[in-house]
mmCIF file of C-alpha atoms in Angstrom:
data_model
loop_
_atom_site.group_PDB
_atom_site.id
_atom_site.type_symbol
_atom_site.label_atom_id
_atom_site.label_comp_id
_atom_site.label_asym_id
_atom_site.label_seq_id
_atom_site.Cartn_x
_atom_site.Cartn_y
_atom_site.Cartn_z
ATOM 1 C CA MET A 409 114.509 -11.271 -4.852
ATOM 2 C CA SER A 410 114.415 -11.297 -0.982
ATOM 3 C CA GLY A 411 111.641 -12.183 1.391
ATOM 4 C CA THR A 412 110.434 -15.490 2.575
ATOM 5 C CA PHE A 413 108.891 -18.571 1.254
ATOM 6 C CA LEU A 414 106.498 -21.014 3.146
ATOM 7 C CA ALA A 415 107.480 -24.685 3.056
ATOM 8 C CA VAL A 416 105.351 -27.704 4.179
ATOM 9 C CA PRO A 417 106.704 -31.252 4.748
ATOM 10 C CA GLY A 418 105.017 -34.312 3.490
ATOM 11 C CA GLN A 419 103.939 -37.636 4.860
ATOM 12 C CA GLY A 420 106.455 -39.091 7.200
ATOM 13 C CA SER A 421 106.600 -35.857 9.180
ATOM 14 C CA GLN A 422 103.525 -36.810 11.397
ATOM 15 C CA SER A 423 104.156 -37.724 15.079
ATOM 16 C CA LEU A 424 101.897 -38.369 18.041
ATOM 17 C CA GLY A 425 100.993 -35.228 19.847
ATOM 18 C CA MET A 426 101.619 -33.005 16.853
ATOM 19 C CA GLY A 427 100.088 -29.562 17.294
ATOM 20 C CA ARG A 428 99.110 -30.040 20.864
ATOM 21 C CA GLN A 429 101.372 -27.525 22.375
ATOM 22 C CA LEU A 430 100.734 -25.093 19.555
ATOM 23 C CA ALA A 431 96.946 -25.265 20.101
ATOM 24 C CA THR A 432 97.516 -25.028 23.843
ATOM 25 C CA ARG A 433 99.612 -21.751 23.510
ATOM 26 C CA HIS A 434 97.920 -20.062 20.650
ATOM 27 C CA SER A 435 94.112 -19.560 20.300
ATOM 28 C CA ALA A 436 94.533 -18.899 16.646
ATOM 29 C CA ALA A 437 95.903 -22.409 16.189
ATOM 30 C CA ARG A 438 93.255 -23.807 18.440
ATOM 31 C CA ALA A 439 90.560 -22.375 16.237
ATOM 32 C CA VAL A 440 92.008 -24.170 13.173
ATOM 33 C CA PHE A 441 91.621 -27.510 14.877
ATOM 34 C CA ASP A 442 87.927 -26.729 15.545
ATOM 35 C CA GLU A 443 87.504 -25.512 11.837
ATOM 36 C CA ALA A 444 89.059 -28.853 10.726
ATOM 37 C CA ALA A 445 86.704 -30.929 12.856
ATOM 38 C CA ASP A 446 83.810 -29.092 11.214
ATOM 39 C CA ALA A 447 85.088 -29.477 7.764
ATOM 40 C CA LEU A 448 85.787 -33.210 8.186
ATOM 41 C CA GLY A 449 82.932 -34.308 10.399
ATOM 42 C CA PHE A 450 85.211 -35.776 12.970
ATOM 43 C CA ASP A 451 88.048 -34.446 15.276
ATOM 44 C CA LEU A 452 91.564 -35.264 14.191
ATOM 45 C CA ARG A 453 92.783 -34.334 17.578
ATOM 46 C CA ASP A 454 91.634 -37.714 18.765
ATOM 47 C CA VAL A 455 94.177 -39.345 16.335
ATOM 48 C CA MET A 456 96.963 -36.678 16.400
ATOM 49 C CA TRP A 457 96.955 -36.511 20.212
ATOM 50 C CA GLY A 458 95.984 -40.184 20.804
ATOM 51 C CA ASP A 459 98.239 -43.154 21.831
ATOM 52 C CA SER A 460 98.174 -45.092 18.515
ATOM 53 C CA ALA A 461 101.090 -44.351 16.214
ATOM 54 C CA SER A 462 99.724 -46.830 13.651
ATOM 55 C CA ARG A 463 96.347 -44.982 13.531
ATOM 56 C CA LEU A 464 98.020 -41.717 12.820
ATOM 57 C CA MET A 465 100.328 -43.367 10.233
ATOM 58 C CA ALA A 466 97.228 -44.471 8.292
ATOM 59 C CA THR A 467 97.435 -42.465 5.095
ATOM 60 C CA ASP A 468 93.834 -41.110 5.357
ATOM 61 C CA HIS A 469 94.830 -39.705 8.907
ATOM 62 C CA ALA A 470 98.333 -38.671 8.241
ATOM 63 C CA GLN A 471 97.771 -36.536 5.190
ATOM 64 C CA PRO A 472 95.051 -34.216 6.629
ATOM 65 C CA ALA A 473 96.875 -34.122 9.937
ATOM 66 C CA ILE A 474 99.995 -32.724 8.245
ATOM 67 C CA VAL A 475 97.812 -30.001 6.374
ATOM 68 C CA LEU A 476 96.024 -29.162 9.592
ATOM 69 C CA LEU A 477 99.278 -28.612 11.508
ATOM 70 C CA ALA A 478 100.751 -26.517 8.779
ATOM 71 C CA ILE A 479 97.817 -24.145 8.704
ATOM 72 C CA ALA A 480 97.488 -23.944 12.529
ATOM 73 C CA ALA A 481 101.231 -23.114 12.528
ATOM 74 C CA LEU A 482 100.675 -20.309 10.026
ATOM 75 C CA ARG A 483 97.710 -18.841 11.841
ATOM 76 C CA ALA A 484 99.736 -18.963 15.114
ATOM 77 C CA TRP A 485 102.579 -17.163 13.401
ATOM 78 C CA ASP A 486 100.281 -14.443 11.946
ATOM 79 C CA ALA A 487 98.664 -13.847 15.343
ATOM 80 C CA SER A 488 101.911 -13.873 17.287
ATOM 81 C CA THR A 489 104.172 -11.657 15.254
ATOM 82 C CA SER A 490 103.964 -7.933 14.979
ATOM 83 C CA SER A 491 105.389 -7.633 11.385
ATOM 84 C CA ALA A 492 103.845 -9.408 8.351
ATOM 85 C CA LEU A 493 105.880 -11.936 6.451
ATOM 86 C CA ASP A 494 106.909 -10.799 3.059
ATOM 87 C CA ILE A 495 105.820 -14.119 1.587
ATOM 88 C CA ARG A 496 106.986 -14.564 -2.065
ATOM 89 C CA TRP A 497 105.853 -18.123 -2.713
ATOM 90 C CA ALA A 498 104.714 -21.334 -1.062
ATOM 91 C CA VAL A 499 105.699 -24.919 -1.632
ATOM 92 C CA GLY A 500 104.806 -28.308 -0.187
ATOM 93 C CA HIS A 501 106.256 -31.786 -0.354
ATOM 94 C CA SER A 502 103.759 -34.194 -1.834
ATOM 95 C CA VAL A 503 100.503 -33.743 0.311
ATOM 96 C CA GLY A 504 102.200 -30.552 1.728
ATOM 97 C CA SER A 505 101.303 -29.032 -1.560
ATOM 98 C CA ILE A 506 97.685 -28.956 -0.435
ATOM 99 C CA ALA A 507 98.678 -26.881 2.609
ATOM 100 C CA ALA A 508 100.830 -24.715 0.517
ATOM 101 C CA ALA A 509 97.818 -23.977 -1.751
ATOM 102 C CA ILE A 510 95.784 -23.058 1.302
ATOM 103 C CA ALA A 511 98.454 -20.841 2.603
ATOM 104 C CA ALA A 512 98.915 -19.177 -0.876
ATOM 105 C CA GLY A 513 95.211 -18.459 -0.979
ATOM 106 C CA ALA A 514 94.424 -20.883 -3.806
ATOM 107 C CA LEU A 515 92.183 -23.128 -1.569
ATOM 108 C CA ALA A 516 89.733 -22.393 1.246
ATOM 109 C CA PHE A 517 90.869 -24.093 4.478
ATOM 110 C CA ALA A 518 87.750 -26.393 4.700
ATOM 111 C CA ASP A 519 88.015 -27.390 1.073
ATOM 112 C CA GLY A 520 91.798 -28.208 1.431
ATOM 113 C CA MET A 521 91.186 -30.303 4.502
ATOM 114 C CA ARG A 522 88.497 -32.353 2.814
ATOM 115 C CA LEU A 523 90.778 -32.780 -0.229
ATOM 116 C CA ALA A 524 93.637 -33.866 1.924
ATOM 117 C CA ARG A 525 91.407 -36.421 3.609
ATOM 118 C CA THR A 526 90.090 -37.654 0.272
ATOM 119 C CA ARG A 527 93.681 -37.902 -1.119
ATOM 120 C CA GLY A 528 94.609 -40.159 1.701
ATOM 121 C CA LEU A 529 91.578 -42.314 1.202
ATOM 122 C CA VAL A 530 92.090 -42.644 -2.601
ATOM 123 C CA MET A 531 95.931 -43.404 -2.065
ATOM 124 C CA SER A 532 95.002 -45.975 0.560
ATOM 125 C CA ALA A 533 92.816 -47.797 -2.050
ATOM 126 C CA ALA A 534 95.728 -48.186 -4.417
ATOM 127 C CA PRO A 535 96.758 -51.940 -5.007
ATOM 128 C CA GLY A 536 99.431 -53.336 -2.788
ATOM 129 C CA PRO A 537 101.536 -54.452 -0.985
ATOM 130 C CA GLY A 538 103.683 -51.398 -1.821
ATOM 131 C CA ALA A 539 106.572 -49.817 -0.034
ATOM 132 C CA MET A 540 109.091 -47.030 -0.180
ATOM 133 C CA LEU A 541 112.910 -47.050 0.282
ATOM 134 C CA ALA A 542 115.100 -43.937 0.984
ATOM 135 C CA VAL A 543 118.534 -44.487 -0.679
ATOM 136 C CA ALA A 544 121.655 -42.378 0.156
ATOM 137 C CA VAL A 545 123.519 -41.187 -2.899
ATOM 138 C CA THR A 546 127.181 -42.010 -2.592
ATOM 139 C CA SER A 547 130.151 -42.306 -4.791
ATOM 140 C CA SER A 548 129.396 -46.152 -5.144
ATOM 141 C CA HIS A 549 125.668 -45.545 -5.496
ATOM 142 C CA ALA A 550 125.298 -42.463 -7.795
ATOM 143 C CA HIS A 551 121.979 -41.228 -9.058
ATOM 144 C CA GLY A 552 122.345 -43.278 -12.389
ATOM 145 C CA ASP A 553 123.104 -46.502 -10.548
ATOM 146 C CA ILE A 554 120.085 -46.124 -8.304
ATOM 147 C CA ALA A 555 117.835 -45.395 -11.321
ATOM 148 C CA ARG A 556 119.077 -48.453 -13.172
ATOM 149 C CA VAL A 557 118.495 -50.678 -10.129
ATOM 150 C CA ALA A 558 114.979 -49.230 -9.855
ATOM 151 C CA ALA A 559 114.124 -49.912 -13.475
ATOM 152 C CA ALA A 560 115.412 -53.371 -13.354
ATOM 153 C CA LEU A 561 113.191 -54.165 -10.316
ATOM 154 C CA GLY A 562 110.042 -52.444 -11.733
ATOM 155 C CA LEU A 563 110.335 -49.535 -9.210
ATOM 156 C CA ASP A 564 109.814 -45.840 -9.666
ATOM 157 C CA ILE A 565 111.731 -42.891 -8.451
ATOM 158 C CA ALA A 566 109.273 -41.374 -5.997
ATOM 159 C CA CYS A 567 111.400 -38.435 -4.801
ATOM 160 C CA ILE A 568 114.614 -36.818 -5.424
ATOM 161 C CA ASN A 569 115.060 -34.948 -2.083
ATOM 162 C CA GLY A 570 118.429 -33.513 -2.958
ATOM 163 C CA PRO A 571 121.914 -34.440 -3.988
ATOM 164 C CA ARG A 572 122.088 -36.969 -1.083
ATOM 165 C CA GLN A 573 118.799 -38.879 -1.153
ATOM 166 C CA ILE A 574 116.549 -40.526 -3.630
ATOM 167 C CA VAL A 575 113.415 -42.388 -2.564
ATOM 168 C CA LEU A 576 112.240 -45.490 -4.581
ATOM 169 C CA ALA A 577 108.588 -46.719 -4.552
ATOM 170 C CA GLY A 578 106.687 -49.741 -5.957
ATOM 171 C CA PRO A 579 105.801 -53.354 -5.076
ATOM 172 C CA ARG A 580 107.141 -54.432 -1.703
ATOM 173 C CA ALA A 581 109.043 -57.373 -3.107
ATOM 174 C CA GLY A 582 111.019 -55.137 -5.386
ATOM 175 C CA ILE A 583 111.696 -52.680 -2.628
ATOM 176 C CA LEU A 584 112.998 -55.328 -0.393
ATOM 177 C CA GLU A 585 115.320 -56.549 -3.175
ATOM 178 C CA ALA A 586 116.505 -53.025 -3.578
ATOM 179 C CA ARG A 587 117.108 -52.809 0.095
ATOM 180 C CA THR A 588 119.355 -55.842 -0.071
ATOM 181 C CA THR A 589 121.291 -54.250 -2.997
ATOM 182 C CA PHE A 590 121.818 -50.861 -1.373
ATOM 183 C CA GLY A 591 122.291 -52.208 2.211
ATOM 184 C CA ALA A 592 123.052 -49.941 5.113
ATOM 185 C CA ARG A 593 122.824 -46.964 2.782
ATOM 186 C CA SER A 594 119.054 -47.435 2.543
ATOM 187 C CA ARG A 595 115.959 -47.467 4.769
ATOM 188 C CA LEU A 596 112.465 -48.421 4.495
ATOM 189 C CA LEU A 597 110.068 -45.514 5.116
ATOM 190 C CA ASP A 598 107.183 -45.833 7.501
ATOM 191 C CA VAL A 599 104.407 -45.598 5.021
ATOM 192 C CA SER A 600 101.668 -47.878 4.091
ATOM 193 C CA HIS A 601 101.794 -47.850 0.197
ATOM 194 C CA GLY A 602 104.187 -47.103 -2.622
ATOM 195 C CA PHE A 603 103.273 -43.630 -3.273
ATOM 196 C CA HIS A 604 104.396 -41.696 -6.451
ATOM 197 C CA SER A 605 104.781 -44.936 -8.356
ATOM 198 C CA SER A 606 102.751 -46.920 -10.908
ATOM 199 C CA LEU A 607 100.812 -48.448 -8.039
ATOM 200 C CA MET A 608 98.843 -45.113 -7.965
ATOM 201 C CA ASP A 609 97.814 -45.464 -11.582
ATOM 202 C CA PRO A 610 94.622 -47.372 -10.799
ATOM 203 C CA VAL A 611 93.218 -44.697 -8.539
ATOM 204 C CA ALA A 612 94.416 -41.709 -10.738
ATOM 205 C CA GLN A 613 90.959 -41.164 -12.365
ATOM 206 C CA ARG A 614 89.249 -41.222 -9.101
ATOM 207 C CA TRP A 615 91.669 -38.601 -7.846
ATOM 208 C CA ALA A 616 91.283 -36.477 -10.892
ATOM 209 C CA ARG A 617 87.505 -36.368 -10.368
ATOM 210 C CA GLU A 618 87.893 -35.316 -6.700
ATOM 211 C CA VAL A 619 90.269 -32.534 -7.716
ATOM 212 C CA ALA A 620 87.991 -31.481 -10.453
ATOM 213 C CA THR A 621 85.128 -30.928 -8.057
ATOM 214 C CA THR A 622 87.209 -28.880 -5.524
ATOM 215 C CA PRO A 623 87.042 -25.081 -6.026
ATOM 216 C CA PHE A 624 90.445 -23.650 -6.647
ATOM 217 C CA ARG A 625 91.124 -19.915 -7.145
ATOM 218 C CA ASP A 626 93.933 -17.731 -8.219
ATOM 219 C CA PRO A 627 96.465 -17.479 -5.403
ATOM 220 C CA ARG A 628 97.609 -14.370 -3.635
ATOM 221 C CA VAL A 629 101.203 -15.580 -3.934
ATOM 222 C CA PRO A 630 102.498 -18.182 -6.370
ATOM 223 C CA LEU A 631 102.717 -21.858 -5.533
ATOM 224 C CA LEU A 632 106.025 -23.508 -6.387
ATOM 225 C CA SER A 633 105.392 -26.788 -8.109
ATOM 226 C CA ALA A 634 107.467 -29.515 -6.360
ATOM 227 C CA ILE A 635 107.053 -31.479 -9.576
ATOM 228 C CA SER A 636 108.363 -29.086 -12.196
ATOM 229 C CA GLY A 637 110.053 -26.446 -10.164
ATOM 230 C CA GLU A 638 107.867 -23.704 -11.841
ATOM 231 C CA LEU A 639 105.949 -20.988 -10.133
ATOM 232 C CA LEU A 640 102.220 -21.399 -10.623
ATOM 233 C CA HIS A 641 100.017 -18.296 -10.773
ATOM 234 C CA THR A 642 96.579 -19.619 -11.712
ATOM 235 C CA ALA A 643 93.866 -21.755 -10.209
ATOM 236 C CA GLU A 644 93.920 -23.976 -13.305
ATOM 237 C CA HIS A 645 97.682 -24.781 -13.035
ATOM 238 C CA ILE A 646 97.664 -25.269 -9.215
ATOM 239 C CA ALA A 647 94.714 -27.758 -9.446
ATOM 240 C CA GLU A 648 96.530 -29.620 -12.208
ATOM 241 C CA ASP A 649 99.726 -29.748 -10.045
ATOM 242 C CA VAL A 650 97.772 -31.100 -7.194
ATOM 243 C CA ARG A 651 96.201 -33.727 -9.398
ATOM 244 C CA ARG A 652 99.558 -34.879 -10.735
ATOM 245 C CA GLY A 653 101.032 -34.861 -7.164
ATOM 246 C CA VAL A 654 99.903 -38.407 -6.240
ATOM 247 C CA ARG A 655 101.848 -40.028 -9.117
ATOM 248 C CA GLU A 656 104.676 -37.814 -10.231
ATOM 249 C CA THR A 657 108.254 -37.742 -8.731
ATOM 250 C CA VAL A 658 108.707 -35.128 -6.081
ATOM 251 C CA ARG A 659 111.579 -33.047 -7.184
ATOM 252 C CA TRP A 660 112.687 -31.289 -4.011
ATOM 253 C CA ASP A 661 116.072 -30.752 -5.562
ATOM 254 C CA LEU A 662 114.357 -28.339 -7.971
ATOM 255 C CA VAL A 663 112.713 -26.561 -5.018
ATOM 256 C CA THR A 664 116.021 -26.098 -3.382
ATOM 257 C CA ALA A 665 117.504 -24.706 -6.560
ATOM 258 C CA VAL A 666 114.596 -22.162 -6.896
ATOM 259 C CA ALA A 667 115.072 -21.195 -3.118
ATOM 260 C CA HIS A 668 118.761 -20.538 -3.785
ATOM 261 C CA ASP A 669 118.110 -18.399 -6.929
ATOM 262 C CA SER A 670 115.324 -16.499 -5.200
ATOM 263 C CA GLY A 671 117.374 -15.533 -2.115
ATOM 264 C CA CYS A 672 114.344 -15.992 0.053
ATOM 265 C CA SER A 673 114.428 -17.511 3.525
ATOM 266 C CA ALA A 674 112.442 -20.513 4.429
ATOM 267 C CA VAL A 675 109.560 -20.592 6.973
ATOM 268 C CA ILE A 676 108.695 -24.169 7.672
ATOM 269 C CA LEU A 677 105.052 -24.908 8.740
ATOM 270 C CA GLY A 678 104.726 -27.937 11.006
ATOM 271 C CA ASN A 679 107.215 -30.589 11.939
ATOM 272 C CA GLY A 680 110.309 -29.306 10.182
ATOM 273 C CA HIS A 681 112.931 -31.995 10.867
ATOM 274 C CA THR A 682 112.425 -33.672 7.562
ATOM 275 C CA LEU A 683 112.897 -30.561 5.462
ATOM 276 C CA ILE A 684 115.802 -29.459 7.574
ATOM 277 C CA ARG A 685 117.536 -32.832 7.017
ATOM 278 C CA PHE A 686 117.140 -32.369 3.206
ATOM 279 C CA TRP A 687 118.878 -28.966 3.593
ATOM 280 C CA ARG A 688 121.419 -29.993 6.120
ATOM 281 C CA GLY A 689 124.676 -28.175 5.508
ATOM 282 C CA ASP A 690 122.917 -25.675 3.197
ATOM 283 C CA ALA A 691 122.460 -21.953 3.870
ATOM 284 C CA ILE A 692 118.656 -22.556 3.536
ATOM 285 C CA ALA A 693 118.667 -24.726 6.669
ATOM 286 C CA ASP A 694 120.851 -22.172 8.516
ATOM 287 C CA GLY A 695 118.500 -19.371 7.967
ATOM 288 C CA ALA A 696 115.112 -21.358 8.176
ATOM 289 C CA ILE A 697 112.397 -20.528 10.725
ATOM 290 C CA VAL A 698 110.312 -23.453 12.025
ATOM 291 C CA VAL A 699 106.811 -22.897 13.339
ATOM 292 C CA ASP A 700 105.896 -26.029 15.268
ATOM 293 C CA ASP A 701 105.098 -27.112 18.754
ATOM 294 C CA ALA A 702 108.077 -25.320 20.187
ATOM 295 C CA PHE A 703 106.915 -22.040 18.685
ATOM 296 C CA ARG A 704 105.954 -19.413 21.360
ATOM 297 C CA GLY A 705 105.712 -16.288 19.296
ATOM 298 C CA GLY A 706 108.238 -14.282 17.432
ATOM 299 C CA VAL A 707 110.964 -16.208 15.629
ATOM 300 C CA ARG A 708 112.313 -19.699 16.369
ATOM 301 C CA ALA A 709 115.287 -20.593 14.208
ATOM 302 C CA ALA A 710 115.728 -24.048 12.940
#
């Protein structure tokens, strides 16, 4: 298989000013921001282009902002390039899966924006204090060692981002103890809660109800599950994947394996630095196209 796949980063990729230059240069992107304001009942530009990093970091702002930027980037790409992308599938990291579902045609944009906003609100209501810790996998801290420490401290493996990084999540006290154990090979993530951990269990039913009332449809192109590494072809399966996405481990390592097997090139929608870092030294990163604020039309290599 050849062609391209669309990839959307998750929470942590947000930054002040995100999307401003894209909207300034591309009327198609600017229209997406207007559509989002209508869907949400408030204008995310005030947050995304404001001066408060902590306000943007809030989960109920960061998650819809990431989805908004991804779709604005996709619309800018579509309007600026003469040849259509041969898109074979779409994938998103955590909340990025909602943007990927929109891009794949499984969700209307307005419904997806409302769902992303609700996801942020639901996850913000989870008990805390929680935290997340990225741990570098080394010869002295192998996957198995990291998993054993996590289990001993009551933590969950939130993400396996590749052979070089695992993210732990759970109660803040346990995360801080894990940080002491792993030392300089670890770093606290700039998030407000312990996502993809048992701390999400108390809000799981509320989230399931929200997903159940959102109209999904069969996609134009498959959605790759970043939980199972399987291609999803039906509205039912995509909705179930989105439902599971607040609690289950993000398996970006499986996404990378599928990308290699497919032979497709990556088109990253939004701030691509996180995904490029996961793929550093890999042929996927070398051939990736990033559509972000630096995009002026045509192709911008990573």
